[in-house]
């Protein structure tokens, strides 16, 4: 599954799942653009690890919720490298709370980052991928987008929105040999989930048939498959990486 010669952009690659995806794509030979928003040191560490393993990587800062900055960043990547072959829309945040108490800005922030961010990045790469007649786009949704969760109406709505975005883009871009798929992780050990109380973690674990929380590398493996030639005939699909907690 060589990605030699391919340029890959992974949003939110400084930590967690995005970090593992960036490392995996690098190990497959891709040149990786490691996006981050607030932690340059973490992004630099990821790029250095990719370099050390023998592949090329560079960091690029932009806030996916900022349309102007994101569009300009992708233009620069295209100017510098001439192409973008792989886009992984991974950047995401949570702003949890029950809907009755949820302030509008917490809804807007999550939708702007987790859903509109993916729209903006996809739009920014689509034309170049269409010209190349080759592209791979992978959207990181969540089990929560499929089943919902009390206290996460904003997050669930954004992640469910990614399902519609993925399937629509898959239809729009298929004729140009561009596949658009998604991965729906269950509960994965990252900064996003590390502050769950022991009681909640235990409750979640008890609902997972495989009996353990997942790792970022588990998700990276699914992304690696979707961007590889083995998945050339797969588009508009979601891979559930959730230990069996939801069987879609
Ligand atoms: P994480 O550890 O909190 O890392 C979030 C990453 O996103 C960081 O690299 C962060 O950059 C970046 N980011 C946040 N807001 C951004 C923005 N506006 N623009 C650009 N980058 C931004 O999260 P994670 O657990 O790895 O989650 C990654 C994705 O998987 C998210 O979409 C999440 O919803 C999804 N997911 C996670 C789980 C889970 O259990 N962890 C389950 C299902 C789905 P900085 O380091 O610069 O802040």
PDB file of C-alpha atoms and ligand atoms in Angstrom:
ATOM      1  CA  UNK A   1       0.000   0.000   0.000  1.00  0.00           C
ATOM      2  CA  UNK A   2       2.532   2.610  -1.092  1.00  0.00           C
ATOM      3  CA  UNK A   3       1.600   6.278  -1.070  1.00  0.00           C
ATOM      4  CA  UNK A   4       4.932   7.302  -2.579  1.00  0.00           C
ATOM      5  CA  UNK A   5       4.608  10.625  -4.391  1.00  0.00           C
ATOM      6  CA  UNK A   6       1.267  11.487  -2.791  1.00  0.00           C
ATOM      7  CA  UNK A   7       0.643  14.715  -0.895  1.00  0.00           C
ATOM      8  CA  UNK A   8      -1.634  14.287   2.134  1.00  0.00           C
ATOM      9  CA  UNK A   9      -3.229  16.936   4.325  1.00  0.00           C
ATOM     10  CA  UNK A  10      -4.443  15.800   7.745  1.00  0.00           C
ATOM     11  CA  UNK A  11      -6.372  18.384   9.741  1.00  0.00           C
ATOM     12  CA  UNK A  12      -5.901  18.345  13.504  1.00  0.00           C
ATOM     13  CA  UNK A  13      -2.797  16.190  13.175  1.00  0.00           C
ATOM     14  CA  UNK A  14      -0.882  17.542  16.170  1.00  0.00           C
ATOM     15  CA  UNK A  15      -2.555  15.165  18.620  1.00  0.00           C
ATOM     16  CA  UNK A  16      -4.674  12.053  19.044  1.00  0.00           C
ATOM     17  CA  UNK A  17      -6.264  10.414  16.037  1.00  0.00           C
ATOM     18  CA  UNK A  18      -4.948  12.966  13.524  1.00  0.00           C
ATOM     19  CA  UNK A  19      -1.410  12.421  14.803  1.00  0.00           C
ATOM     20  CA  UNK A  20      -1.707   8.651  14.371  1.00  0.00           C
ATOM     21  CA  UNK A  21      -3.166   9.110  10.876  1.00  0.00           C
ATOM     22  CA  UNK A  22      -0.354  11.478   9.869  1.00  0.00           C
ATOM     23  CA  UNK A  23       2.284   9.031  11.128  1.00  0.00           C
ATOM     24  CA  UNK A  24       0.612   6.135   9.328  1.00  0.00           C
ATOM     25  CA  UNK A  25       0.322   7.980   6.000  1.00  0.00           C
ATOM     26  CA  UNK A  26       3.970   9.005   6.364  1.00  0.00           C
ATOM     27  CA  UNK A  27       4.941   5.379   6.984  1.00  0.00           C
ATOM     28  CA  UNK A  28       3.169   4.501   3.737  1.00  0.00           C
ATOM     29  CA  UNK A  29       5.378   6.979   1.882  1.00  0.00           C
ATOM     30  CA  UNK A  30       3.112  10.034   1.611  1.00  0.00           C
ATOM     31  CA  UNK A  31       4.398  13.548   2.119  1.00  0.00           C
ATOM     32  CA  UNK A  32       2.275  14.792   5.007  1.00  0.00           C
ATOM     33  CA  UNK A  33       1.042  18.293   5.820  1.00  0.00           C
ATOM     34  CA  UNK A  34       0.438  18.275   9.578  1.00  0.00           C
ATOM     35  CA  UNK A  35      -2.291  20.804  10.366  1.00  0.00           C
ATOM     36  CA  UNK A  36      -2.862  22.211  13.850  1.00  0.00           C
ATOM     37  CA  UNK A  37      -4.539  25.256  15.351  1.00  0.00           C
ATOM     38  CA  UNK A  38      -3.001  25.983  18.760  1.00  0.00           C
ATOM     39  CA  UNK A  39      -0.065  23.674  19.506  1.00  0.00           C
ATOM     40  CA  UNK A  40       2.893  24.226  17.182  1.00  0.00           C
ATOM     41  CA  UNK A  41       5.215  22.199  19.418  1.00  0.00           C
ATOM     42  CA  UNK A  42       3.006  19.134  19.184  1.00  0.00           C
ATOM     43  CA  UNK A  43       2.696  19.530  15.393  1.00  0.00           C
ATOM     44  CA  UNK A  44       6.473  19.920  15.063  1.00  0.00           C
ATOM     45  CA  UNK A  45       6.964  16.718  17.066  1.00  0.00           C
ATOM     46  CA  UNK A  46       4.665  14.829  14.677  1.00  0.00           C
ATOM     47  CA  UNK A  47       6.446  16.191  11.587  1.00  0.00           C
ATOM     48  CA  UNK A  48       9.826  15.322  13.128  1.00  0.00           C
ATOM     49  CA  UNK A  49       8.694  11.764  13.850  1.00  0.00           C
ATOM     50  CA  UNK A  50       7.560  11.371  10.234  1.00  0.00           C
ATOM     51  CA  UNK A  51      10.882  12.774   8.985  1.00  0.00           C
ATOM     52  CA  UNK A  52      12.785  10.480  11.289  1.00  0.00           C
ATOM     53  CA  UNK A  53      10.932   7.493   9.866  1.00  0.00           C
ATOM     54  CA  UNK A  54      12.154   8.513   6.409  1.00  0.00           C
ATOM     55  CA  UNK A  55       9.191  10.393   4.938  1.00  0.00           C
ATOM     56  CA  UNK A  56       8.621  14.088   4.340  1.00  0.00           C
ATOM     57  CA  UNK A  57       6.364  16.231   6.508  1.00  0.00           C
ATOM     58  CA  UNK A  58       5.737  19.842   7.280  1.00  0.00           C
ATOM     59  CA  UNK A  59       3.460  21.647   9.660  1.00  0.00           C
ATOM     60  CA  UNK A  60       0.758  24.083   8.634  1.00  0.00           C
ATOM     61  CA  UNK A  61      -1.324  26.178  11.001  1.00  0.00           C
ATOM     62  CA  UNK A  62      -4.883  27.075  10.206  1.00  0.00           C
ATOM     63  CA  UNK A  63      -8.191  27.070  12.000  1.00  0.00           C
ATOM     64  CA  UNK A  64     -10.608  24.984   9.927  1.00  0.00           C
ATOM     65  CA  UNK A  65     -13.475  27.094  11.274  1.00  0.00           C
ATOM     66  CA  UNK A  66     -11.934  30.171   9.661  1.00  0.00           C
ATOM     67  CA  UNK A  67     -12.933  29.911   5.997  1.00  0.00           C
ATOM     68  CA  UNK A  68     -10.624  32.640   4.755  1.00  0.00           C
ATOM     69  CA  UNK A  69      -7.528  31.325   6.559  1.00  0.00           C
ATOM     70  CA  UNK A  70      -8.264  27.724   5.564  1.00  0.00           C
ATOM     71  CA  UNK A  71      -8.816  28.576   1.907  1.00  0.00           C
ATOM     72  CA  UNK A  72      -5.591  30.612   1.845  1.00  0.00           C
ATOM     73  CA  UNK A  73      -3.650  27.758   3.505  1.00  0.00           C
ATOM     74  CA  UNK A  74      -4.827  25.234   0.906  1.00  0.00           C
ATOM     75  CA  UNK A  75      -3.988  27.663  -1.900  1.00  0.00           C
ATOM     76  CA  UNK A  76      -0.457  27.914  -0.524  1.00  0.00           C
ATOM     77  CA  UNK A  77      -0.138  24.127  -0.243  1.00  0.00           C
ATOM     78  CA  UNK A  78      -1.264  23.797  -3.868  1.00  0.00           C
ATOM     79  CA  UNK A  79       1.129  26.553  -4.978  1.00  0.00           C
ATOM     80  CA  UNK A  80       4.021  24.921  -3.126  1.00  0.00           C
ATOM     81  CA  UNK A  81       3.383  21.287  -4.032  1.00  0.00           C
ATOM     82  CA  UNK A  82       1.304  21.450  -7.204  1.00  0.00           C
ATOM     83  CA  UNK A  83      -1.189  18.871  -5.973  1.00  0.00           C
ATOM     84  CA  UNK A  84      -3.102  17.446  -3.021  1.00  0.00           C
ATOM     85  CA  UNK A  85      -3.950  13.750  -3.277  1.00  0.00           C
ATOM     86  CA  UNK A  86      -5.319  12.919   0.145  1.00  0.00           C
ATOM     87  CA  UNK A  87      -7.397  14.960   2.582  1.00  0.00           C
ATOM     88  CA  UNK A  88      -8.322  13.657   6.011  1.00  0.00           C
ATOM     89  CA  UNK A  89     -10.902  15.877   7.694  1.00  0.00           C
ATOM     90  CA  UNK A  90     -10.115  15.017  11.290  1.00  0.00           C
ATOM     91  CA  UNK A  91     -10.028  18.309  13.247  1.00  0.00           C
ATOM     92  CA  UNK A  92     -12.790  18.290  15.823  1.00  0.00           C
ATOM     93  CA  UNK A  93     -13.849  19.636  19.195  1.00  0.00           C
ATOM     94  CA  UNK A  94     -16.495  18.995  21.820  1.00  0.00           C
ATOM     95  CA  UNK A  95     -18.504  21.565  23.779  1.00  0.00           C
ATOM     96  CA  UNK A  96     -20.806  19.266  25.724  1.00  0.00           C
ATOM     97  CA  UNK A  97     -23.965  20.173  27.611  1.00  0.00           C
ATOM     98  CA  UNK A  98     -27.650  19.420  27.686  1.00  0.00           C
ATOM     99  CA  UNK A  99     -29.553  21.167  24.905  1.00  0.00           C
ATOM    100  CA  UNK A 100     -31.837  23.080  27.282  1.00  0.00           C
ATOM    101  CA  UNK A 101     -28.785  24.785  28.744  1.00  0.00           C
ATOM    102  CA  UNK A 102     -26.644  24.952  25.628  1.00  0.00           C
ATOM    103  CA  UNK A 103     -25.576  28.429  24.672  1.00  0.00           C
ATOM    104  CA  UNK A 104     -25.819  29.262  21.001  1.00  0.00           C
ATOM    105  CA  UNK A 105     -22.078  29.891  20.713  1.00  0.00           C
ATOM    106  CA  UNK A 106     -21.319  26.341  21.869  1.00  0.00           C
ATOM    107  CA  UNK A 107     -23.567  24.991  19.121  1.00  0.00           C
ATOM    108  CA  UNK A 108     -22.016  27.312  16.533  1.00  0.00           C
ATOM    109  CA  UNK A 109     -18.422  26.541  17.533  1.00  0.00           C
ATOM    110  CA  UNK A 110     -18.853  22.778  17.192  1.00  0.00           C
ATOM    111  CA  UNK A 111     -20.735  23.010  13.902  1.00  0.00           C
ATOM    112  CA  UNK A 112     -18.209  25.504  12.493  1.00  0.00           C
ATOM    113  CA  UNK A 113     -15.218  23.295  13.322  1.00  0.00           C
ATOM    114  CA  UNK A 114     -16.517  19.751  12.930  1.00  0.00           C
ATOM    115  CA  UNK A 115     -18.851  20.173   9.959  1.00  0.00           C
ATOM    116  CA  UNK A 116     -18.272  23.458   8.146  1.00  0.00           C
ATOM    117  CA  UNK A 117     -14.524  22.952   8.506  1.00  0.00           C
ATOM    118  CA  UNK A 118     -14.793  19.720   6.521  1.00  0.00           C
ATOM    119  CA  UNK A 119     -16.897  21.491   3.883  1.00  0.00           C
ATOM    120  CA  UNK A 120     -14.303  24.268   3.533  1.00  0.00           C
ATOM    121  CA  UNK A 121     -11.333  21.879   3.289  1.00  0.00           C
ATOM    122  CA  UNK A 122     -13.151  19.603   0.835  1.00  0.00           C
ATOM    123  CA  UNK A 123     -14.089  22.560  -1.337  1.00  0.00           C
ATOM    124  CA  UNK A 124     -10.492  23.794  -1.241  1.00  0.00           C
ATOM    125  CA  UNK A 125      -9.079  20.494  -2.588  1.00  0.00           C
ATOM    126  CA  UNK A 126     -11.874  19.338  -4.907  1.00  0.00           C
ATOM    127  CA  UNK A 127     -10.938  21.283  -8.017  1.00  0.00           C
ATOM    128  CA  UNK A 128      -7.295  20.192  -7.872  1.00  0.00           C
ATOM    129  CA  UNK A 129      -8.276  16.563  -7.286  1.00  0.00           C
ATOM    130  CA  UNK A 130     -10.749  16.737 -10.186  1.00  0.00           C
ATOM    131  CA  UNK A 131      -7.988  17.976 -12.503  1.00  0.00           C
ATOM    132  CA  UNK A 132      -5.683  15.195 -11.278  1.00  0.00           C
ATOM    133  CA  UNK A 133      -8.458  12.641 -11.720  1.00  0.00           C
ATOM    134  CA  UNK A 134      -7.348  11.049  -8.481  1.00  0.00           C
ATOM    135  CA  UNK A 135      -8.162  11.846  -4.899  1.00  0.00           C
ATOM    136  CA  UNK A 136      -8.975  10.340  -1.537  1.00  0.00           C
ATOM    137  CA  UNK A 137     -11.029  12.187   1.061  1.00  0.00           C
ATOM    138  CA  UNK A 138     -11.704  10.663   4.478  1.00  0.00           C
ATOM    139  CA  UNK A 139     -13.989  12.303   7.004  1.00  0.00           C
ATOM    140  CA  UNK A 140     -13.662  11.400  10.674  1.00  0.00           C
ATOM    141  CA  UNK A 141     -17.201  11.201  12.014  1.00  0.00           C
ATOM    142  CA  UNK A 142     -18.132   9.388  15.232  1.00  0.00           C
ATOM    143  CA  UNK A 143     -20.363   6.654  16.580  1.00  0.00           C
ATOM    144  CA  UNK A 144     -22.206   9.562  18.207  1.00  0.00           C
ATOM    145  CA  UNK A 145     -23.216  10.810  14.746  1.00  0.00           C
ATOM    146  CA  UNK A 146     -24.974   7.484  14.168  1.00  0.00           C
ATOM    147  CA  UNK A 147     -26.629   6.918  17.549  1.00  0.00           C
ATOM    148  CA  UNK A 148     -26.738  10.358  19.250  1.00  0.00           C
ATOM    149  CA  UNK A 149     -25.779  11.074  22.840  1.00  0.00           C
ATOM    150  CA  UNK A 150     -27.437  12.991  25.656  1.00  0.00           C
ATOM    151  CA  UNK A 151     -25.312  16.075  26.302  1.00  0.00           C
ATOM    152  CA  UNK A 152     -23.791  16.109  22.823  1.00  0.00           C
ATOM    153  CA  UNK A 153     -26.555  17.425  20.528  1.00  0.00           C
ATOM    154  CA  UNK A 154     -24.129  19.843  18.847  1.00  0.00           C
ATOM    155  CA  UNK A 155     -21.426  17.194  18.368  1.00  0.00           C
ATOM    156  CA  UNK A 156     -23.892  14.514  17.223  1.00  0.00           C
ATOM    157  CA  UNK A 157     -25.490  16.915  14.727  1.00  0.00           C
ATOM    158  CA  UNK A 158     -22.097  17.866  13.289  1.00  0.00           C
ATOM    159  CA  UNK A 159     -20.932  14.254  13.077  1.00  0.00           C
ATOM    160  CA  UNK A 160     -24.242  13.146  11.490  1.00  0.00           C
ATOM    161  CA  UNK A 161     -23.855  16.065   9.082  1.00  0.00           C
ATOM    162  CA  UNK A 162     -20.532  14.582   8.000  1.00  0.00           C
ATOM    163  CA  UNK A 163     -22.352  11.426   6.933  1.00  0.00           C
ATOM    164  CA  UNK A 164     -24.512  13.411   4.489  1.00  0.00           C
ATOM    165  CA  UNK A 165     -21.525  15.457   3.334  1.00  0.00           C
ATOM    166  CA  UNK A 166     -19.491  12.284   2.719  1.00  0.00           C
ATOM    167  CA  UNK A 167     -22.192  10.555   0.706  1.00  0.00           C
ATOM    168  CA  UNK A 168     -23.035  13.651  -1.352  1.00  0.00           C
ATOM    169  CA  UNK A 169     -19.388  14.374  -2.140  1.00  0.00           C
ATOM    170  CA  UNK A 170     -18.842  10.714  -2.996  1.00  0.00           C
ATOM    171  CA  UNK A 171     -21.567  11.044  -5.628  1.00  0.00           C
ATOM    172  CA  UNK A 172     -20.322  14.406  -6.923  1.00  0.00           C
ATOM    173  CA  UNK A 173     -16.687  13.366  -7.278  1.00  0.00           C
ATOM    174  CA  UNK A 174     -16.869   9.696  -8.269  1.00  0.00           C
ATOM    175  CA  UNK A 175     -16.694  10.375 -12.008  1.00  0.00           C
ATOM    176  CA  UNK A 176     -13.261  11.958 -11.491  1.00  0.00           C
ATOM    177  CA  UNK A 177     -11.849   8.941  -9.661  1.00  0.00           C
ATOM    178  CA  UNK A 178     -12.068  10.611  -6.268  1.00  0.00           C
ATOM    179  CA  UNK A 179     -13.384   8.538  -3.394  1.00  0.00           C
ATOM    180  CA  UNK A 180     -14.966  10.077  -0.319  1.00  0.00           C
ATOM    181  CA  UNK A 181     -15.425   7.864   2.719  1.00  0.00           C
ATOM    182  CA  UNK A 182     -15.638   8.150   6.464  1.00  0.00           C
ATOM    183  CA  UNK A 183     -14.453   6.507   9.616  1.00  0.00           C
ATOM    184  CA  UNK A 184     -16.710   6.489  12.661  1.00  0.00           C
ATOM    185  CA  UNK A 185     -14.628   5.871  15.773  1.00  0.00           C
ATOM    186  CA  UNK A 186     -16.223   4.741  19.001  1.00  0.00           C
ATOM    187  CA  UNK A 187     -14.446   5.689  22.228  1.00  0.00           C
ATOM    188  CA  UNK A 188     -10.760   6.223  21.566  1.00  0.00           C
ATOM    189  CA  UNK A 189      -8.158   7.120  24.185  1.00  0.00           C
ATOM    190  CA  UNK A 190      -7.035  10.670  23.323  1.00  0.00           C
ATOM    191  CA  UNK A 191      -7.021  14.114  24.953  1.00  0.00           C
ATOM    192  CA  UNK A 192     -10.681  14.404  23.918  1.00  0.00           C
ATOM    193  CA  UNK A 193     -11.727  11.493  26.141  1.00  0.00           C
ATOM    194  CA  UNK A 194      -9.067  11.497  28.855  1.00  0.00           C
ATOM    195  CA  UNK A 195     -11.075  13.638  31.254  1.00  0.00           C
ATOM    196  CA  UNK A 196     -14.095  11.335  31.427  1.00  0.00           C
ATOM    197  CA  UNK A 197     -14.772  10.253  34.988  1.00  0.00           C
ATOM    198  CA  UNK A 198     -13.865   6.703  36.001  1.00  0.00           C
ATOM    199  CA  UNK A 199     -17.580   5.906  36.327  1.00  0.00           C
ATOM    200  CA  UNK A 200     -18.391   7.089  32.806  1.00  0.00           C
ATOM    201  CA  UNK A 201     -15.321   5.352  31.327  1.00  0.00           C
ATOM    202  CA  UNK A 202     -16.343   2.133  33.049  1.00  0.00           C
ATOM    203  CA  UNK A 203     -19.930   2.466  31.811  1.00  0.00           C
ATOM    204  CA  UNK A 204     -18.702   3.014  28.243  1.00  0.00           C
ATOM    205  CA  UNK A 205     -16.324   0.061  28.505  1.00  0.00           C
ATOM    206  CA  UNK A 206     -19.148  -2.168  29.690  1.00  0.00           C
ATOM    207  CA  UNK A 207     -21.084  -1.319  26.504  1.00  0.00           C
ATOM    208  CA  UNK A 208     -18.204  -2.288  24.215  1.00  0.00           C
ATOM    209  CA  UNK A 209     -18.335  -5.964  23.175  1.00  0.00           C
ATOM    210  CA  UNK A 210     -14.536  -6.088  22.721  1.00  0.00           C
ATOM    211  CA  UNK A 211     -14.252  -4.775  26.284  1.00  0.00           C
ATOM    212  CA  UNK A 212     -11.633  -2.038  25.798  1.00  0.00           C
ATOM    213  CA  UNK A 213     -11.461   1.531  24.532  1.00  0.00           C
ATOM    214  CA  UNK A 214      -9.793   1.927  21.140  1.00  0.00           C
ATOM    215  CA  UNK A 215      -6.504   3.566  20.237  1.00  0.00           C
ATOM    216  CA  UNK A 216      -5.757   6.286  17.713  1.00  0.00           C
ATOM    217  CA  UNK A 217      -3.800   3.668  15.735  1.00  0.00           C
ATOM    218  CA  UNK A 218      -6.960   1.575  15.391  1.00  0.00           C
ATOM    219  CA  UNK A 219      -8.559   4.514  13.567  1.00  0.00           C
ATOM    220  CA  UNK A 220      -5.413   5.200  11.527  1.00  0.00           C
ATOM    221  CA  UNK A 221      -5.545   1.635  10.195  1.00  0.00           C
ATOM    222  CA  UNK A 222      -9.019   2.223   8.762  1.00  0.00           C
ATOM    223  CA  UNK A 223      -7.925   5.505   7.170  1.00  0.00           C
ATOM    224  CA  UNK A 224      -4.864   3.765   5.703  1.00  0.00           C
ATOM    225  CA  UNK A 225      -7.123   1.234   4.004  1.00  0.00           C
ATOM    226  CA  UNK A 226      -9.501   3.883   2.627  1.00  0.00           C
ATOM    227  CA  UNK A 227      -6.707   5.907   0.998  1.00  0.00           C
ATOM    228  CA  UNK A 228      -4.978   2.834  -0.427  1.00  0.00           C
ATOM    229  CA  UNK A 229      -5.449   1.209  -3.833  1.00  0.00           C
ATOM    230  CA  UNK A 230      -7.156  -1.706  -2.082  1.00  0.00           C
ATOM    231  CA  UNK A 231     -10.116   0.656  -1.531  1.00  0.00           C
ATOM    232  CA  UNK A 232     -10.264   1.970  -5.105  1.00  0.00           C
ATOM    233  CA  UNK A 233     -13.823   0.613  -5.525  1.00  0.00           C
ATOM    234  CA  UNK A 234     -15.080   1.862  -2.141  1.00  0.00           C
ATOM    235  CA  UNK A 235     -16.830   5.231  -1.906  1.00  0.00           C
ATOM    236  CA  UNK A 236     -19.564   6.807   0.210  1.00  0.00           C
ATOM    237  CA  UNK A 237     -18.917   4.279   2.989  1.00  0.00           C
ATOM    238  CA  UNK A 238     -18.198   4.416   6.690  1.00  0.00           C
ATOM    239  CA  UNK A 239     -15.922   2.076   8.593  1.00  0.00           C
ATOM    240  CA  UNK A 240     -16.973   1.713  12.222  1.00  0.00           C
ATOM    241  CA  UNK A 241     -13.973   1.415  14.520  1.00  0.00           C
ATOM    242  CA  UNK A 242     -15.769   0.999  17.820  1.00  0.00           C
ATOM    243  CA  UNK A 243     -15.117  -2.408  19.377  1.00  0.00           C
ATOM    244  CA  UNK A 244     -18.621  -3.474  18.387  1.00  0.00           C
ATOM    245  CA  UNK A 245     -20.527  -0.898  20.459  1.00  0.00           C
ATOM    246  CA  UNK A 246     -22.609  -0.008  17.393  1.00  0.00           C
ATOM    247  CA  UNK A 247     -23.001  -2.315  14.432  1.00  0.00           C
ATOM    248  CA  UNK A 248     -24.207  -0.186  11.546  1.00  0.00           C
TER     249      UNK A 248
HETATM  250  P1  LIG B   1      -7.950  15.617  20.262  1.00  0.00           P
HETATM  251  O1  LIG B   1      -6.985  14.668  20.869  1.00  0.00           O
HETATM  252  O2  LIG B   1      -8.683  16.591  21.116  1.00  0.00           O
HETATM  253  O3  LIG B   1      -7.168  16.431  19.101  1.00  0.00           O
HETATM  254  C1  LIG B   1      -7.848  17.390  18.369  1.00  0.00           C
HETATM  255  C2  LIG B   1      -6.984  17.832  17.207  1.00  0.00           C
HETATM  256  O4  LIG B   1      -7.754  18.745  16.406  1.00  0.00           O
HETATM  257  C3  LIG B   1      -5.744  18.595  17.655  1.00  0.00           C
HETATM  258  O5  LIG B   1      -4.708  18.289  16.738  1.00  0.00           O
HETATM  259  C4  LIG B   1      -6.168  20.066  17.510  1.00  0.00           C
HETATM  260  O6  LIG B   1      -5.069  20.935  17.236  1.00  0.00           O
HETATM  261  C5  LIG B   1      -7.069  19.971  16.284  1.00  0.00           C
HETATM  262  N1  LIG B   1      -8.049  21.052  16.171  1.00  0.00           N
HETATM  263  C6  LIG B   1      -9.033  21.381  17.040  1.00  0.00           C
HETATM  264  N2  LIG B   1      -9.735  22.418  16.578  1.00  0.00           N
HETATM  265  C7  LIG B   1      -9.178  22.754  15.381  1.00  0.00           C
HETATM  266  C8  LIG B   1      -9.443  23.750  14.416  1.00  0.00           C
HETATM  267  N3  LIG B   1     -10.438  24.629  14.592  1.00  0.00           N
HETATM  268  N4  LIG B   1      -8.666  23.810  13.305  1.00  0.00           N
HETATM  269  C9  LIG B   1      -7.648  22.936  13.121  1.00  0.00           C
HETATM  270  N5  LIG B   1      -7.349  21.972  14.003  1.00  0.00           N
HETATM  271  C10 LIG B   1      -8.097  21.880  15.115  1.00  0.00           C
HETATM  272  O7  LIG B   1      -9.085  14.850  19.438  1.00  0.00           O
HETATM  273  P2  LIG B   1      -9.173  13.326  18.938  1.00  0.00           P
HETATM  274  O8  LIG B   1      -9.784  12.528  20.010  1.00  0.00           O
HETATM  275  O9  LIG B   1      -7.896  12.914  18.335  1.00  0.00           O
HETATM  276  O10 LIG B   1     -10.285  13.488  17.814  1.00  0.00           O
HETATM  277  C11 LIG B   1      -9.968  13.637  16.442  1.00  0.00           C
HETATM  278  C12 LIG B   1     -11.242  13.506  15.636  1.00  0.00           C
HETATM  279  O11 LIG B   1     -11.834  12.234  15.898  1.00  0.00           O
HETATM  280  C13 LIG B   1     -12.296  14.547  15.980  1.00  0.00           C
HETATM  281  O12 LIG B   1     -12.996  14.922  14.838  1.00  0.00           O
HETATM  282  C14 LIG B   1     -13.207  13.794  16.930  1.00  0.00           C
HETATM  283  O13 LIG B   1     -14.502  14.328  16.930  1.00  0.00           O
HETATM  284  C15 LIG B   1     -13.170  12.417  16.323  1.00  0.00           C
HETATM  285  N6  LIG B   1     -13.550  11.346  17.241  1.00  0.00           N
HETATM  286  C16 LIG B   1     -12.853  11.140  18.393  1.00  0.00           C
HETATM  287  C17 LIG B   1     -13.266  10.122  19.247  1.00  0.00           C
HETATM  288  C18 LIG B   1     -12.555   9.823  20.528  1.00  0.00           C
HETATM  289  O14 LIG B   1     -13.064   8.995  21.300  1.00  0.00           O
HETATM  290  N7  LIG B   1     -11.423  10.426  20.826  1.00  0.00           N
HETATM  291  C19 LIG B   1     -14.366   9.347  18.919  1.00  0.00           C
HETATM  292  C20 LIG B   1     -15.049   9.589  17.748  1.00  0.00           C
HETATM  293  C21 LIG B   1     -14.626  10.591  16.909  1.00  0.00           C
HETATM  294  P3  LIG B   1      -4.180  21.636  18.421  1.00  0.00           P
HETATM  295  O15 LIG B   1      -3.324  20.511  18.989  1.00  0.00           O
HETATM  296  O16 LIG B   1      -3.358  22.650  17.706  1.00  0.00           O
HETATM  297  O17 LIG B   1      -5.127  22.192  19.423  1.00  0.00           O
END
